[in-house]
GROMACS .gro file of C-alpha atoms in nm:
model
  141
    1ALA     CA    1  -0.314  -2.377  -0.943
    2ARG     CA    2  -0.245  -2.078  -0.723
    3ILE     CA    3  -0.460  -1.769  -0.754
    4SER     CA    4  -0.295  -1.436  -0.679
    5ILE     CA    5  -0.507  -1.162  -0.530
    6GLN     CA    6  -0.237  -0.918  -0.642
    7SER     CA    7  -0.304  -0.975  -1.011
    8GLY     CA    8  -0.514  -0.742  -1.218
    9ILE     CA    9  -0.615  -0.408  -1.077
   10GLY     CA   10  -0.505  -0.476  -0.722
   11HIS     CA   11  -0.802  -0.612  -0.535
   12ALA     CA   12  -0.621  -0.587  -0.201
   13THR     CA   13  -0.540  -0.225  -0.272
   14LEU     CA   14  -0.905  -0.163  -0.357
   15PHE     CA   15  -1.005  -0.320  -0.024
   16ALA     CA   16  -0.798  -0.054   0.152
   17ILE     CA   17  -1.028   0.221   0.021
   18PRO     CA   18  -1.347   0.132   0.215
   19PHE     CA   19  -1.136   0.012   0.508
   20GLY     CA   20  -0.956   0.348   0.516
   21GLU     CA   21  -1.290   0.528   0.499
   22TRP     CA   22  -1.415   0.321   0.792
   23LEU     CA   23  -1.099   0.394   0.993
   24GLY     CA   24  -1.131   0.765   0.916
   25LEU     CA   25  -1.492   0.771   1.036
   26HIS     CA   26  -1.427   0.584   1.359
   27LEU     CA   27  -1.079   0.694   1.467
   28SER     CA   28  -0.892   1.017   1.523
   29ASP     CA   29  -0.592   1.089   1.303
   30ALA     CA   30  -0.365   0.948   1.575
   31GLY     CA   31  -0.587   0.639   1.600
   32TYR     CA   32  -0.579   0.592   1.222
   33LEU     CA   33  -0.199   0.611   1.217
   34ALA     CA   34  -0.178   0.379   1.517
   35ALA     CA   35  -0.399   0.128   1.333
   36VAL     CA   36  -0.171   0.149   1.027
   37ALA     CA   37   0.137   0.104   1.248
   38LEU     CA   38  -0.023  -0.200   1.411
   39LEU     CA   39  -0.113  -0.341   1.070
   40LEU     CA   40   0.246  -0.288   0.954
   41ALA     CA   41   0.382  -0.467   1.260
   42LEU     CA   42   0.136  -0.756   1.231
   43GLY     CA   43   0.190  -0.763   0.856
   44THR     CA   44   0.566  -0.795   0.896
   45TRP     CA   45   0.519  -1.093   1.128
   46ALA     CA   46   0.244  -1.250   0.913
   47ALA     CA   47   0.437  -1.204   0.586
   48ALA     CA   48   0.750  -1.359   0.737
   49ARG     CA   49   0.555  -1.653   0.877
   50THR     CA   50   0.349  -1.709   0.562
   51GLY     CA   51   0.652  -1.675   0.334
   52ARG     CA   52   0.844  -1.924   0.545
   53ASP     CA   53   0.552  -2.170   0.557
   54LEU     CA   54   0.490  -2.146   0.181
   55GLY     CA   55   0.857  -2.144   0.090
   56VAL     CA   56   0.819  -1.818  -0.106
   57ALA     CA   57   0.931  -1.502   0.074
   58ASP     CA   58   0.691  -1.267  -0.108
   59HIS     CA   59   0.411  -1.497  -0.220
   60GLY     CA   60   0.144  -1.334  -0.436
   61GLY     CA   61  -0.122  -1.428  -0.181
   62ILE     CA   62   0.040  -1.202   0.080
   63VAL     CA   63  -0.147  -0.875   0.041
   64ILE     CA   64  -0.133  -0.714   0.384
   65ASP     CA   65   0.162  -0.509   0.257
   66GLU     CA   66  -0.052  -0.348  -0.013
   67ILE     CA   67  -0.339  -0.280   0.225
   68ALA     CA   68  -0.121  -0.116   0.493
   69ALA     CA   69   0.070   0.094   0.238
   70MET     CA   70  -0.247   0.209   0.061
   71LEU     CA   71  -0.404   0.302   0.395
   72LEU     CA   72  -0.106   0.525   0.459
   73VAL     CA   73  -0.142   0.685   0.115
   74LEU     CA   74  -0.512   0.748   0.177
   75PHE     CA   75  -0.439   0.912   0.511
   76PHE     CA   76  -0.244   1.185   0.331
   77THR     CA   77  -0.447   1.219   0.012
   78GLY     CA   78  -0.796   1.257   0.156
   79THR     CA   79  -1.139   1.117   0.083
   80ASP     CA   80  -1.243   1.299  -0.236
   81LEU     CA   81  -1.309   1.046  -0.514
   82ALA     CA   82  -1.067   1.211  -0.761
   83ARG     CA   83  -0.792   1.216  -0.497
   84ILE     CA   84  -0.854   0.850  -0.411
   85ALA     CA   85  -0.848   0.750  -0.780
   86LEU     CA   86  -0.521   0.934  -0.846
   87ALA     CA   87  -0.363   0.795  -0.527
   88PHE     CA   88  -0.473   0.442  -0.618
   89LEU     CA   89  -0.337   0.467  -0.972
   90LEU     CA   90  -0.004   0.610  -0.858
   91PHE     CA   91   0.042   0.351  -0.585
   92ARG     CA   92  -0.041   0.062  -0.821
   93LEU     CA   93   0.193   0.206  -1.084
   94PHE     CA   94   0.489   0.214  -0.843
   95ASP     CA   95   0.395  -0.122  -0.690
   96ILE     CA   96   0.378  -0.294  -1.029
   97LEU     CA   97   0.671  -0.125  -1.208
   98LYS     CA   98   0.898  -0.132  -0.902
   99PRO     CA   99   1.134   0.148  -1.009
  100PRO     CA  100   1.458   0.195  -0.815
  101PRO     CA  101   1.493   0.159  -0.521
  102ILE     CA  102   1.181  -0.059  -0.491
  103ARG     CA  103   1.314  -0.331  -0.721
  104ALA     CA  104   1.640  -0.352  -0.522
  105ILE     CA  105   1.454  -0.376  -0.192
  106ASP     CA  106   1.226  -0.644  -0.335
  107ALA     CA  107   1.527  -0.842  -0.464
  108ARG     CA  108   1.747  -0.811  -0.155
  109MET     CA  109   1.512  -0.824   0.142
  110LYS     CA  110   1.348  -1.166   0.135
  111ASN     CA  111   1.171  -1.155   0.470
  112GLY     CA  112   0.867  -0.998   0.634
  113ILE     CA  113   1.035  -0.659   0.657
  114GLY     CA  114   1.123  -0.665   0.289
  115VAL     CA  115   0.766  -0.759   0.194
  116MET     CA  116   0.635  -0.456   0.383
  117VAL     CA  117   0.910  -0.205   0.302
  118ASP     CA  118   0.893  -0.228  -0.076
  119ASP     CA  119   0.525  -0.132  -0.061
  120LEU     CA  120   0.597   0.149   0.186
  121VAL     CA  121   0.855   0.290  -0.056
  122ALA     CA  122   0.599   0.261  -0.339
  123ALA     CA  123   0.354   0.450  -0.115
  124ALA     CA  124   0.610   0.723  -0.045
  125MET     CA  125   0.687   0.760  -0.415
  126ALA     CA  126   0.315   0.775  -0.496
  127LEU     CA  127   0.266   1.047  -0.235
  128VAL     CA  128   0.554   1.255  -0.373
  129VAL     CA  129   0.421   1.233  -0.729
  130PHE     CA  130   0.068   1.305  -0.602
  131ALA     CA  131   0.197   1.620  -0.429
  132VAL     CA  132   0.388   1.733  -0.738
  133ILE     CA  133   0.084   1.680  -0.964
  134GLN     CA  134  -0.135   1.871  -0.724
  135ARG     CA  135   0.115   2.154  -0.681
  136VAL     CA  136   0.182   2.196  -1.054
  137THR     CA  137  -0.171   2.147  -1.188
  138GLY     CA  138  -0.392   2.225  -0.889
  139TRP     CA  139  -0.571   1.895  -0.949
  140PRO     CA  140  -0.717   1.723  -0.765
  141ALA     CA  141  -0.832   2.012  -0.550
   0.00000   0.00000   0.00000
């Protein structure tokens, strides 16, 4: 039986929280973004290779896409616990529900780029909704 790390609350996405905190403490903003860019590049290669080797383009065990995308979300939302919680919930919501155009990307792009891009679009959508919530309600401050 295969066990998917993606199931449940998103353990890979949760891993991104302390990892993002560590990156933020040890790197400048440019260094943080460079680390995310490197992770995206390596993730694209690794997802393509793993998908090819397993015979499943977006296997549930491939989680580098979630980690890289969540790190990007955290870069823009900050380190306050309420902000992290809202960002996490929004990202997971878009990643799980896959509203348009995420579902179309996920269905059409069956390669390493597709594995990474659908999570990046989920991250972008989460950031937009985060910004709207904050602008309209003032929360989280």
